[in-house]
Amino acid sequence: MTPRTDPLTLEVVELIGTVVARYHEEYEHAAAEHALTGAQARVLGLLAREPLPMRRIAQRLKCEPSNVTGIVDRLESRGLVERRPDPADRRVKLAAPTEAGRSTAEELRAALGFAREPLGGLTFAERTVLKELLRRMLGMDAEDDTEDTAGAAGTDPGEGSAPLR
Amino acid sequence: MTPRTDPLTLEVVELIGTVVARYHEEYEHAAAEHALTGAQARVLGLLAREPLPMRRIAQRLKCEPSNVTGIVDRLESRGLVERRPDPADRRVKLAAPTEAGRSTAEELRAALGFAREPLGGLTFAERTVLKELLRRMLGMDAEDDTEDTAGAAGTDPGEGSAPLR
DNA sequence: TATTGTTATACTCTATAACTATA
DNA sequence: TATAGTTATAGAGTATAACAATA
């Protein structure tokens, strides 16, 4: 509830704003390289993970379902996505990437170098600390910490994971 | 140049994506509270710091100058911004916030609680570490570290500023 | 001749409301 | 009746190209 307007906090806020700006810059640029808009790239990325009903796409994008129609229309007209019927419910249409769509999505993901390239300048311990701080900042404290994190646990969790006092 | 696809790095990338998403969510929400679009809020925020020629606004927004005309038009029609002539060059028009615009910009800034509220859960030392890591990530290493940081230096820079190895 | 801001045009994203076909 | 997807419509952001005023 406390406002928190000390210089250090304000500087961190400023830095986060810069991170956000650069992230978007790189994202839009990567999408444009494939002649896609940001929204189209986002939907293609979602579908590359798993086919989704139109309704679900709208929920992920936090927009009205009517907008998804046009976005998928454009992706479909370019042969990157196709609409398939849902056997379980004839009202829903599942949007799924074509083969071309899958490879485009993969290239897009690979081009999104942000935070992967710059992260290279950080040591393993530093990346671990950064992960912890971001998680706490996002209110993900110690909840469900038992997924892909396990894979990296065997190397050197040591004081990197400590609360830092 | 190394791709960096280890689980830890990927998790940090994922977290940064989440931070970006939440930042935008809060930004758009704060803007909507004042019946402003994201672009309008961004321009108003820029002008609250200092009046700018149309051309400069476009550069800050990384968009074409022709787009700024419409955005400023809408802000002007709502009495939040006004266009003033530049005495030095009669071609340029300086966009400046009105009194109402300034107060709206201030309310907007205050409402942008993200990273200020959640940052409250971090200790001073943790915020210092986060600041350092973000700066390194953004390639701002030790360059010009002699500004507002000085104000907070008297408390406990200690190992918080250390490279952490 | 170059630059600043604008207009005109076209496309995409967005929300709202009404429609259809299913359920 | 309720839900999934679509269509229609209108407003806003975006890029491109052409233009007037000024430098």
XYZ file of C-alpha atoms (C1' of nucleotides) in Angstrom:
376
model
C 0.000 0.000 0.000
C 2.959 2.286 0.705
C 3.603 4.449 -2.382
C 7.355 3.762 -2.531
C 8.870 6.722 -4.245
C 12.467 6.397 -3.120
C 15.144 6.960 -5.804
C 16.181 3.305 -5.950
C 12.639 2.064 -6.542
C 12.005 4.731 -9.154
C 15.174 3.724 -10.959
C 14.103 0.080 -11.013
C 10.689 1.127 -12.328
C 12.415 3.116 -15.052
C 14.579 0.122 -15.956
C 11.557 -2.139 -16.190
C 9.961 0.389 -18.529
C 13.080 0.224 -20.685
C 12.984 -3.568 -20.701
C 9.335 -3.471 -21.770
C 10.081 -0.993 -24.557
C 12.980 -3.015 -25.923
C 11.030 -6.246 -25.695
C 8.248 -4.820 -27.820
C 10.654 -3.280 -30.268
C 12.316 -6.617 -30.897
C 9.023 -8.457 -31.007
C 7.486 -6.160 -33.616
C 10.705 -6.211 -35.616
C 10.852 -10.004 -35.651
C 7.197 -10.157 -36.711
C 7.729 -7.575 -39.462
C 10.603 -9.642 -40.825
C 7.983 -12.244 -41.672
C 5.481 -9.625 -42.851
C 3.303 -10.275 -39.807
C 1.717 -7.812 -37.408
C 2.313 -8.184 -33.697
C -1.134 -9.646 -33.110
C -0.731 -12.162 -35.939
C 2.679 -13.261 -34.624
C 1.262 -13.644 -31.137
C -1.615 -15.817 -32.325
C 0.674 -17.925 -34.483
C 2.942 -18.419 -31.485
C 0.000 -19.516 -29.347
C -1.256 -21.986 -31.928
C 2.225 -23.427 -32.434
C 2.015 -24.655 -28.856
C -1.441 -26.142 -29.288
C -4.507 -25.668 -31.516
C -7.147 -23.519 -29.849
C -10.828 -22.640 -30.273
C -11.380 -19.070 -31.451
C -12.837 -18.203 -28.065
C -9.720 -19.291 -26.220
C -7.494 -17.235 -28.489
C -9.508 -14.148 -27.598
C -9.081 -14.902 -23.915
C -5.313 -15.243 -24.315
C -5.138 -11.988 -26.270
C -7.480 -10.294 -23.799
C -9.632 -8.985 -26.620
C -13.153 -9.555 -27.959
C -13.777 -12.809 -29.867
C -14.932 -10.888 -32.903
C -11.414 -9.560 -33.419
C -9.923 -13.023 -33.608
C -11.968 -13.799 -36.696
C -10.053 -11.242 -38.737
C -6.636 -12.109 -37.365
C -7.095 -15.808 -38.081
C -8.623 -14.934 -41.467
C -5.397 -13.160 -42.445
C -3.183 -15.950 -41.148
C -5.348 -18.473 -42.967
C -5.259 -16.547 -46.240
C -1.486 -16.734 -46.063
C -1.539 -20.456 -45.497
C -0.076 -20.289 -42.004
C -3.160 -21.418 -40.105
C -6.244 -23.511 -40.823
C -9.629 -23.879 -39.132
C -10.681 -27.390 -38.203
C -13.993 -28.594 -36.814
C -14.133 -29.790 -33.232
C -15.576 -33.336 -33.203
C -16.892 -32.837 -29.682
C -18.829 -29.627 -30.348
C -19.858 -28.617 -33.833
C -20.097 -24.980 -32.806
C -16.385 -24.551 -32.132
C -13.657 -24.170 -34.717
C -10.129 -25.133 -33.787
C -7.415 -22.926 -35.229
C -4.246 -24.893 -35.925
C -0.958 -23.992 -37.630
C -0.145 -25.546 -40.985
C 3.309 -26.938 -41.640
C 4.350 -23.558 -43.014
C 2.848 -21.903 -39.963
C 4.794 -24.129 -37.612
C 8.113 -23.366 -39.275
C 7.351 -19.632 -39.359
C 6.501 -19.763 -35.662
C 9.776 -21.525 -34.961
C 11.788 -18.937 -36.892
C 9.951 -16.208 -35.017
C 10.708 -17.761 -31.678
C 14.368 -18.113 -32.596
C 14.571 -14.508 -33.792
C 13.222 -13.285 -30.479
C 16.705 -13.027 -29.092
C 15.873 -10.517 -26.410
C 16.683 -11.557 -22.883
C 18.436 -14.579 -24.287
C 21.300 -12.710 -25.910
C 21.713 -10.060 -23.198
C 21.228 -12.719 -20.562
C 24.456 -14.225 -21.862
C 26.312 -11.490 -20.032
C 25.053 -12.792 -16.710
C 26.541 -15.721 -14.837
C 24.485 -18.716 -13.857
C 24.216 -17.464 -10.274
C 23.123 -14.034 -11.469
C 20.446 -15.457 -13.721
C 19.217 -17.527 -10.791
C 18.978 -14.430 -8.602
C 17.229 -12.521 -11.387
C 14.742 -15.339 -11.779
C 13.990 -15.323 -8.049
C 13.547 -11.564 -7.899
C 11.267 -11.485 -10.926
C 9.187 -14.315 -9.523
C 8.770 -12.523 -6.201
C 7.965 -9.295 -8.035
C 5.230 -11.104 -9.946
C 3.824 -12.598 -6.786
C 4.867 -16.127 -7.722
C 6.803 -16.568 -4.500
C 7.341 -20.270 -3.792
C 4.145 -21.555 -5.416
C 4.422 -24.440 -7.877
C 8.193 -24.420 -8.075
C 8.285 -28.014 -9.233
C 8.253 -27.902 -13.029
C 11.001 -27.090 -15.521
C 13.065 -25.539 -12.746
C 14.026 -29.035 -11.687
C 16.136 -29.497 -14.779
C 18.617 -26.822 -13.769
C 18.733 -27.767 -10.114
C 21.595 -30.188 -10.434
C 24.260 -27.608 -11.283
C 24.671 -25.079 -8.495
C 21.593 -23.825 -6.676
C 23.764 -22.820 -3.668
C 23.417 -19.299 -2.353
C 21.996 -18.159 -5.654
C 18.548 -19.279 -4.535
C 18.874 -17.838 -1.036
C 16.465 -15.011 -0.108
C 19.480 -12.662 0.076
C 18.614 -11.615 3.611
C 26.120 -15.060 -30.113
C 25.557 -18.333 -28.270
C 21.851 -19.242 -28.511
C 21.460 -20.008 -24.765
C 18.609 -22.413 -24.512
C 19.237 -23.862 -21.056
C 16.143 -24.246 -18.811
C 17.185 -21.451 -16.435
C 17.607 -18.898 -19.210
C 14.337 -19.915 -20.814
C 12.560 -19.491 -17.508
C 13.976 -15.999 -17.090
C 12.895 -15.161 -20.639
C 9.420 -16.420 -19.804
C 9.329 -14.283 -16.654
C 10.371 -11.194 -18.574
C 7.550 -11.874 -21.008
C 5.168 -12.005 -18.067
C 6.522 -8.741 -16.693
C 6.043 -7.118 -20.098
C 2.477 -8.415 -20.363
C 1.511 -7.220 -16.914
C 3.151 -3.844 -17.457
C 1.099 -3.270 -20.585
C -2.057 -4.500 -18.948
C -1.687 -1.973 -16.142
C -0.663 0.784 -18.508
C -3.672 0.344 -20.778
C -5.952 0.054 -17.772
C -4.638 3.262 -16.218
C -5.050 5.051 -19.558
C -8.583 3.718 -20.017
C -9.521 5.029 -16.573
C -9.009 8.481 -18.055
C -10.669 7.529 -21.343
C -7.313 7.664 -23.110
C -5.745 5.160 -25.477
C -2.263 3.858 -24.804
C -0.717 6.068 -27.473
C -2.498 9.162 -26.179
C -1.370 8.443 -22.612
C 2.191 7.922 -23.788
C 2.264 11.220 -25.677
C 0.684 13.086 -22.776
C 3.323 11.607 -20.485
C 6.098 12.725 -22.822
C 4.755 16.260 -23.085
C 4.306 16.502 -19.310
C 8.081 16.276 -19.050
C 8.688 18.894 -21.736
C 6.883 20.370 -24.751
C 8.048 18.770 -27.999
C 7.862 19.431 -31.745
C 5.594 16.997 -33.576
C 8.629 15.469 -35.237
C 10.278 14.647 -31.936
C 7.144 12.984 -30.620
C 7.157 10.676 -33.629
C 10.776 9.780 -32.953
C 9.991 8.948 -29.331
C 7.018 6.829 -30.367
C 9.033 5.241 -33.165
C 6.259 5.920 -35.653
C 5.728 8.126 -38.708
C 5.205 11.858 -38.088
C 1.881 11.763 -39.898
C 0.430 9.607 -37.128
C 1.261 12.133 -34.453
C -1.042 14.671 -36.059
C -4.099 12.576 -35.229
C -3.008 11.648 -31.721
C -2.291 15.259 -30.791
C -5.530 16.310 -32.529
C -7.505 14.064 -30.181
C -5.629 15.231 -27.102
C -6.108 18.826 -28.204
C -9.836 18.385 -28.843
C -10.135 17.202 -25.244
C -8.273 20.199 -23.946
C -5.310 18.229 -22.630
C -2.732 19.523 -25.088
C -2.219 22.641 -27.183
C -0.062 23.463 -30.201
C 2.194 26.476 -29.874
C 4.393 28.119 -32.500
C 8.154 27.823 -32.161
C 9.640 31.350 -32.188
C 12.924 30.012 -33.558
C 11.461 28.150 -36.554
C 8.035 28.960 -37.897
C 7.739 25.528 -39.487
C 7.632 23.662 -36.193
C 4.698 23.400 -33.810
C 5.408 22.679 -30.183
C 2.902 20.403 -28.482
C 2.513 21.285 -24.824
C 0.157 20.053 -22.089
C -2.513 22.388 -20.770
C -3.093 22.678 -17.045
C -5.723 19.932 -17.309
C -3.265 17.846 -19.314
C -0.585 18.214 -16.680
C -2.854 17.066 -13.883
C -4.157 14.145 -15.945
C -0.566 13.119 -16.688
C 0.245 13.262 -12.995
C -2.749 11.097 -12.058
C -1.740 8.650 -14.755
C 1.796 8.438 -13.478
C 0.554 7.851 -9.956
C -1.855 5.137 -11.081
C 0.949 3.259 -12.794
C 1.617 1.297 -9.665
C 3.304 -1.611 -11.369
C 6.791 -2.387 -10.204
C 6.294 0.073 -7.405
C 3.733 -1.923 -5.467
C 5.250 -5.351 -6.165
C 8.692 -3.943 -5.571
C 7.556 -3.307 -2.017
C 8.002 -7.015 -1.339
C 11.720 -6.743 -1.995
C 14.276 -5.518 0.506
C 16.548 -2.614 -0.239
C 19.441 -4.981 -0.976
C 17.265 -7.036 -3.313
C 16.091 -3.983 -5.218
C 19.716 -2.925 -5.567
C 20.647 -6.311 -6.999
C 17.657 -6.244 -9.341
C 18.663 -2.797 -10.551
C 22.216 -3.979 -11.273
C 21.068 -7.078 -13.124
C 18.572 -5.147 -15.249
C 21.195 -2.541 -16.084
C 23.674 -5.215 -17.160
C 20.939 -6.944 -19.153
C 20.223 -3.691 -20.968
C 23.882 -3.149 -21.699
C 24.129 -0.159 -19.359
C 26.981 -1.730 -17.422
C 28.882 0.890 -15.405
C 28.348 3.794 -17.788
C 27.124 7.081 -16.332
C 26.411 5.673 -12.907
C 26.716 9.087 -11.321
C 23.194 10.522 -11.264
C 20.214 9.821 -9.050
C 21.892 6.635 -7.831
C 24.065 8.795 -5.600
C 21.117 9.676 -3.439
C 20.658 6.120 -2.267
C 24.344 5.318 -1.936
C 24.635 6.340 1.677
C 22.627 3.450 3.063
C 24.191 0.135 2.155
C 25.820 -0.306 -1.248
C 28.055 -3.059 0.161
C 27.885 -6.433 -1.494
C 24.652 -5.474 -3.187
C 26.666 -3.841 -5.946
C 29.200 -6.645 -6.200
C 29.254 -8.729 -9.418
C 27.987 -11.743 -7.400
C 30.239 -14.024 -9.447
C 16.621 22.164 -52.349
C 15.544 20.307 -47.720
C 12.552 20.120 -43.725
C 8.070 20.486 -40.781
C 3.669 19.447 -40.382
C -0.434 18.132 -42.641
C -3.741 15.665 -45.665
C -5.361 11.561 -48.186
C -5.492 6.702 -48.461
C -5.434 2.024 -47.106
C -4.773 -1.659 -43.742
C -4.950 -3.688 -39.134
C -6.615 -3.920 -34.415
C -10.170 -2.821 -31.276
C -15.019 -2.841 -29.006
C -20.054 -3.099 -29.596
C -24.127 -5.029 -31.331
C -26.762 -8.140 -34.091
C -26.911 -12.480 -36.515
C -26.321 -18.071 -37.380
C -25.720 -22.505 -36.083
C -25.344 -25.284 -32.846
C -26.039 -26.983 -27.882
C -32.159 -20.345 -23.390
C -27.245 -20.124 -23.757
C -22.901 -20.518 -26.311
C -19.314 -20.325 -30.458
C -18.235 -17.961 -34.252
C -19.260 -14.524 -37.517
C -20.691 -10.133 -39.671
C -21.359 -5.125 -39.649
C -19.923 -0.847 -38.009
C -17.161 2.728 -36.121
C -12.936 4.567 -33.926
C -7.987 4.505 -33.384
C -3.079 3.494 -34.702
C -0.009 2.633 -38.459
C 2.713 3.377 -43.010
C 3.015 5.523 -47.554
C 2.709 9.223 -50.649
C 1.754 13.878 -51.900
C 1.247 18.664 -50.450
C 1.863 23.670 -48.332
C 4.664 26.629 -45.629
C 9.077 27.721 -44.213
C 14.071 27.269 -44.039
